[in-house]
Amino acid sequence: ADYKAKIKQLLIDKNAVLVAHYYTDPEIQALAEETGGCVADSLEMARFGKEHPATTLIVAGVKFMGETAKVLTPHKTVLMPTLEATCSLDLGCPIEEFNNFCDQHPERTVVVYANTSTAVKARADWIVTSSCALEIVEHLDEQGETILWGPDKHLGAYIEKQTDADMIMWDGACIVHDEFKTKALNDMKALHPDAAVLVHPESPLDVVALADAVGSTSQLIKAAQDMPNQKFIVATDRGIFYKMQQLCPDKEFFEAPTAGEGATCRSCAHCPWMAMNGLKAIHDSLIDGEGREIFVDNELREGALKSLGRMLDFSA
Ligand code: MLT
């Protein structure tokens, strides 16, 4: 079936817009662009969905992104190609345990990564994404606040190192970024000595230490454009290559090596949940939203809206 053509028509018929993450497969990103949707990181996806006039958002990403959209725009219908697309950071931070952790440190400001459930967001004082985490923690540190950080321990460790803020961490990680390894990366650097290394800070600190540029997806895409190098070794989900190649057609991009190389790695530089956002699933969600629509509890929504609103105001 020509799902692309059908989806294009359905988007018009249903007054819907496709909001896709940089980590989805190239054909999904291309379709979002062709249909006037957006391809972005989670911060910009949230903003785009909030400001766009469509009454239905199709969020091609992982579940927390759909929940964020629903928190910000409760009057819109928020559909996801599949509600099974989750995130290891979200799964690794259940609300009951996170509440206990926060209760043990009531004096600390709770700063939570966007890759979490609405309930965890509602418990937080601040939400951050990797695009604004450093600035927000810097700001809180300057105010003399001490921080309880969750759930990504690698991103937390990177921020702690950069800011010297007083932070305690939840023990979570992204299964994709956790796989990047220094030895293999060093070997690859030796093969491509003129390549710049771009690393997402959800990677372990020793991998970050090998980077020429560290940042969120949007920051790494900008670095690929701005840096004079012709070659780049990229340590983040390979979905990002679509945008990098589109913006820098003359440059060459290589995937940073992951632990198992092939058969044994858990993610092989591509998030298995992001990969669930196929054309058929998008098509089906537009035909019948049953079982694919995001709902959030009203009380949790109000709590999460406060912490999300702080982030959006701060990074406006
Ligand atoms: C996000 O915020 O979308 C993810 O952390 C990936 C990124 O943009 O760095």
Coordinates of C-alpha atoms and ligand atoms in Angstrom, one line a residue:
A1 CA 0.0 0.0 0.0
D2 CA 1.2 3.5 -0.7
Y3 CA 1.0 4.6 2.9
K4 CA 2.7 7.9 2.2
A5 CA 0.0 9.2 -0.1
K6 CA -2.7 7.9 2.2
I7 CA -1.2 9.5 5.2
K8 CA -0.9 12.8 3.4
Q9 CA -4.6 12.8 2.6
L10 CA -5.6 11.6 6.1
L11 CA -3.6 14.4 7.7
I12 CA -5.6 16.9 5.7
D13 CA -8.9 15.2 6.3
K14 CA -8.4 15.0 10.1
N15 CA -6.8 18.4 10.6
A16 CA -3.7 16.6 11.9
V17 CA 0.0 17.3 11.9
L18 CA 3.0 15.0 12.2
V19 CA 5.5 15.8 14.8
A20 CA 8.6 13.6 14.6
H21 CA 11.8 13.2 16.5
Y22 CA 15.3 13.2 15.0
Y23 CA 15.7 9.6 16.1
T24 CA 12.8 8.3 14.0
D25 CA 13.6 6.5 10.7
P26 CA 14.4 8.7 7.7
E27 CA 11.2 8.1 5.9
I28 CA 9.2 9.4 8.9
Q29 CA 11.3 12.5 9.2
A30 CA 10.9 13.1 5.4
L31 CA 7.2 12.7 5.6
A32 CA 6.9 15.1 8.5
E33 CA 8.8 17.7 6.5
E34 CA 6.8 17.1 3.3
T35 CA 3.5 17.6 5.1
G36 CA 4.3 20.8 7.0
G37 CA 5.0 19.0 10.3
C38 CA 8.2 19.2 12.2
V39 CA 11.3 17.2 12.9
A40 CA 13.0 18.2 16.1
D41 CA 14.2 17.4 19.6
S42 CA 11.8 16.9 22.4
L43 CA 11.9 20.6 23.4
E44 CA 11.0 21.9 20.0
M45 CA 8.4 19.1 19.4
A46 CA 6.7 20.3 22.5
R47 CA 6.7 23.9 21.4
F48 CA 5.7 23.1 17.8
G49 CA 2.7 20.9 18.9
K50 CA 1.6 23.6 21.3
E51 CA 1.7 26.4 18.7
H52 CA 0.4 24.6 15.6
P53 CA -3.3 25.1 14.8
A54 CA -4.0 21.5 14.0
T55 CA -6.5 19.8 16.3
T56 CA -4.8 16.4 16.2
L57 CA -1.1 15.8 16.8
I58 CA 0.5 12.6 15.6
V59 CA 3.6 12.3 17.7
A60 CA 6.2 10.0 16.1
G61 CA 8.6 9.5 18.9
V62 CA 8.4 7.8 22.3
K63 CA 5.6 7.9 24.8
F64 CA 6.8 10.6 27.1
M65 CA 6.8 13.0 24.1
G66 CA 3.1 12.2 23.4
E67 CA 2.4 12.8 27.1
T68 CA 4.2 16.1 27.1
A69 CA 2.1 17.2 24.1
K70 CA -1.1 16.2 25.9
V71 CA 0.0 18.0 29.1
L72 CA 0.6 21.2 27.1
T73 CA -2.4 20.9 24.9
P74 CA -5.1 18.9 26.6
H75 CA -7.8 20.1 24.2
K76 CA -6.0 18.5 21.3
T77 CA -6.2 14.8 20.3
V78 CA -2.7 13.4 20.7
L79 CA -2.1 10.1 18.8
M80 CA 0.9 8.0 18.7
P81 CA 1.7 5.3 16.1
T82 CA 2.1 2.9 19.0
L83 CA 1.8 3.4 22.7
E84 CA 4.4 0.7 23.1
A85 CA 7.2 3.0 22.1
T86 CA 8.6 3.8 25.5
C87 CA 12.1 4.8 26.8
S88 CA 14.5 3.1 29.1
L89 CA 14.9 6.3 31.2
D90 CA 11.1 6.5 31.7
L91 CA 10.9 2.7 32.5
G92 CA 13.8 3.0 34.9
C93 CA 12.2 5.7 37.0
P94 CA 8.9 4.5 38.5
I95 CA 7.0 7.1 40.4
E96 CA 6.7 5.3 43.7
E97 CA 10.5 4.8 44.0
F98 CA 11.2 8.3 42.7
N99 CA 8.8 9.8 45.3
N100 CA 10.7 7.9 48.0
F101 CA 14.0 9.3 46.8
C102 CA 12.6 12.8 46.7
D103 CA 11.0 12.4 50.2
Q104 CA 14.5 11.5 51.6
H105 CA 15.9 14.8 50.3
P106 CA 13.2 17.4 50.8
E107 CA 15.6 20.3 50.9
R108 CA 16.7 19.6 47.3
T109 CA 15.3 21.1 44.1
V110 CA 14.0 18.3 42.0
V111 CA 15.2 18.6 38.4
V112 CA 13.9 15.9 36.0
Y113 CA 14.8 15.1 32.5
A114 CA 11.9 15.2 30.0
N115 CA 12.3 11.5 29.3
T116 CA 9.9 10.6 32.2
S117 CA 6.3 9.9 32.9
T118 CA 3.8 12.7 33.6
A119 CA 3.7 11.5 37.3
V120 CA 7.4 12.0 37.6
K121 CA 7.2 15.4 35.9
A122 CA 4.4 16.3 38.4
R123 CA 6.8 15.6 41.3
A124 CA 9.5 17.7 39.8
D125 CA 10.2 21.4 40.4
W126 CA 11.8 21.7 37.0
I127 CA 11.8 19.7 33.7
V128 CA 14.8 19.9 31.4
T129 CA 15.8 18.5 28.1
S130 CA 19.3 17.9 26.9
S131 CA 19.1 21.3 25.0
C132 CA 18.5 23.4 28.1
A133 CA 19.7 21.2 31.1
L134 CA 23.1 22.8 31.5
E135 CA 21.7 26.4 31.5
I136 CA 18.9 25.5 33.9
V137 CA 21.2 23.7 36.4
E138 CA 23.7 26.6 36.1
H139 CA 20.9 29.0 37.0
L140 CA 19.7 27.0 40.0
D141 CA 23.3 26.6 41.2
E142 CA 23.7 30.4 41.0
Q143 CA 20.6 30.7 43.2
G144 CA 22.3 28.6 45.8
E145 CA 20.0 25.6 45.3
T146 CA 21.1 22.0 45.7
I147 CA 19.7 19.5 43.2
L148 CA 18.2 16.1 43.1
W149 CA 18.6 14.9 39.5
G150 CA 16.9 12.2 37.6
P151 CA 16.9 9.9 35.8
D152 CA 19.9 10.0 33.4
K153 CA 23.1 9.4 35.5
H154 CA 25.4 10.1 32.6
L155 CA 23.8 13.4 31.6
G156 CA 23.7 14.3 35.3
A157 CA 27.4 13.5 35.8
Y158 CA 28.2 15.6 32.7
I159 CA 26.3 18.6 34.0
E160 CA 27.7 18.2 37.5
K161 CA 31.2 18.3 36.0
Q162 CA 30.5 21.3 33.9
T163 CA 28.7 23.4 36.6
D164 CA 30.1 22.1 39.8
A165 CA 26.5 22.2 41.2
D166 CA 25.7 20.1 44.3
M167 CA 23.7 17.2 42.7
I168 CA 22.6 13.8 43.8
M169 CA 21.5 11.4 41.0
W170 CA 19.0 8.8 40.2
D171 CA 20.6 5.7 38.6
G172 CA 19.1 5.6 35.1
A173 CA 20.5 5.4 31.6
C174 CA 19.5 5.4 27.9
I175 CA 20.1 1.9 26.4
V176 CA 21.4 3.5 23.2
H177 CA 23.9 5.9 24.6
D178 CA 25.0 3.6 27.3
E179 CA 26.5 1.3 24.6
F180 CA 29.1 3.7 23.3
K181 CA 32.6 2.6 24.3
T182 CA 35.9 4.4 24.5
K183 CA 38.2 1.7 23.2
A184 CA 36.3 1.2 20.0
L185 CA 35.8 4.9 19.6
N186 CA 39.5 5.5 20.0
D187 CA 40.2 2.8 17.4
M188 CA 37.8 4.6 15.0
K189 CA 39.4 8.0 15.7
A190 CA 42.8 6.4 14.7
L191 CA 41.2 5.3 11.4
H192 CA 39.8 8.8 10.7
P193 CA 42.2 11.2 12.4
D194 CA 40.7 14.2 10.6
A195 CA 37.1 13.4 11.9
A196 CA 35.5 15.5 14.6
V197 CA 33.8 13.4 17.3
L198 CA 30.2 14.5 18.3
V199 CA 28.8 13.0 21.5
H200 CA 25.5 13.2 23.2
P201 CA 25.8 13.7 26.9
E202 CA 23.6 10.7 27.7
S203 CA 26.8 8.7 26.9
P204 CA 29.2 7.6 29.6
L205 CA 31.6 10.4 30.9
D206 CA 34.6 8.6 29.5
V207 CA 33.1 8.7 26.0
V208 CA 32.1 12.4 26.4
A209 CA 35.7 13.0 27.3
L210 CA 36.7 12.0 23.7
A211 CA 34.3 14.5 22.1
D212 CA 35.2 17.6 20.1
A213 CA 31.6 18.7 20.6
V214 CA 29.0 17.6 23.2
G215 CA 25.3 18.4 23.0
S216 CA 21.7 17.6 22.5
T217 CA 20.6 16.4 19.0
S218 CA 19.9 20.0 17.8
Q219 CA 23.2 21.2 19.2
L220 CA 25.1 18.3 17.5
I221 CA 23.3 19.0 14.2
K222 CA 24.5 22.6 14.6
A223 CA 28.0 21.6 15.4
A224 CA 28.1 19.4 12.2
Q225 CA 27.2 22.5 10.2
D226 CA 29.5 24.9 12.0
M227 CA 32.6 22.9 12.4
P228 CA 35.1 23.0 9.5
N229 CA 35.7 19.2 9.5
Q230 CA 34.6 17.1 6.5
K231 CA 34.2 14.0 8.6
F232 CA 32.3 13.3 11.8
I233 CA 32.1 10.3 14.1
V234 CA 28.7 10.6 15.8
A235 CA 27.8 9.1 19.2
T236 CA 24.0 9.3 19.4
D237 CA 21.1 7.5 17.8
R238 CA 21.7 7.0 14.1
G239 CA 18.3 8.6 13.2
I240 CA 20.1 11.9 13.5
F241 CA 22.1 11.2 10.2
Y242 CA 19.0 12.1 8.1
K243 CA 19.1 15.7 9.2
M244 CA 22.9 16.0 9.4
Q245 CA 23.3 14.6 5.8
Q246 CA 20.5 16.8 4.6
L247 CA 22.1 20.0 6.0
C248 CA 25.6 19.0 5.2
P249 CA 25.4 17.0 1.9
D250 CA 29.2 17.2 1.3
K251 CA 30.2 16.0 4.7
E252 CA 30.7 12.4 5.8
F253 CA 29.1 10.9 8.9
F254 CA 30.1 7.7 10.7
E255 CA 28.3 5.9 13.5
A256 CA 30.4 5.7 16.7
P257 CA 30.9 2.0 17.5
T258 CA 28.7 0.4 20.2
A259 CA 29.6 -2.3 22.6
G260 CA 28.6 -5.5 20.9
E261 CA 28.9 -4.4 17.2
G262 CA 26.0 -6.3 15.7
A263 CA 24.6 -9.3 17.3
T264 CA 25.1 -8.7 20.9
C265 CA 24.5 -5.0 21.4
R266 CA 21.2 -4.1 23.0
S267 CA 20.4 -1.2 20.7
C268 CA 23.1 -0.9 18.1
A269 CA 22.9 2.9 18.0
H270 CA 19.2 2.9 17.2
C271 CA 16.4 3.1 19.8
P272 CA 14.2 0.1 19.3
W273 CA 11.2 2.1 20.5
M274 CA 11.8 4.9 18.1
A275 CA 12.0 2.3 15.4
M276 CA 8.4 1.3 16.1
N277 CA 7.1 4.5 14.4
G278 CA 6.6 3.0 10.9
L279 CA 4.5 4.4 8.1
K280 CA 1.8 1.6 8.6
A281 CA 1.5 2.5 12.3
I282 CA 1.1 6.2 11.5
H283 CA -1.5 5.4 8.9
D284 CA -3.4 3.1 11.2
S285 CA -3.4 5.6 14.0
L286 CA -5.1 8.1 11.7
I287 CA -7.7 5.6 10.6
D288 CA -8.5 4.5 14.1
G289 CA -7.1 6.2 17.1
E290 CA -8.4 3.5 19.5
G291 CA -5.6 2.3 21.7
R292 CA -3.2 4.9 20.3
E293 CA -4.5 8.0 21.9
I294 CA -2.7 9.6 24.9
F295 CA -4.6 10.5 28.0
V296 CA -3.2 12.0 31.1
D297 CA -4.7 12.2 34.6
N298 CA -5.9 15.8 35.2
E299 CA -4.3 16.3 38.6
L300 CA -0.9 15.0 37.3
R301 CA -1.3 17.1 34.3
E302 CA -1.6 20.3 36.4
G303 CA 1.5 19.3 38.4
A304 CA 3.5 18.5 35.2
L305 CA 2.4 21.7 33.6
K306 CA 4.0 23.8 36.3
S307 CA 7.5 22.2 35.9
L308 CA 7.2 22.0 32.1
G309 CA 6.1 25.6 32.0
R310 CA 9.2 26.7 33.9
M311 CA 11.4 25.0 31.3
L312 CA 9.5 26.5 28.4
D313 CA 9.6 30.0 29.9
F314 CA 13.3 29.7 30.8
S315 CA 14.3 28.6 27.3
A316 CA 11.9 30.8 25.4
Ligands
MLT1 C1 15.5 15.1 23.3 O1 15.5 16.0 24.1 O2 14.9 15.1 22.3 C2 16.5 14.0 23.5 O3 17.2 14.2 24.8 C3 17.5 13.9 22.5 C4 18.2 15.2 22.2 O4 17.6 16.1 21.7 O5 19.3 15.4 22.6

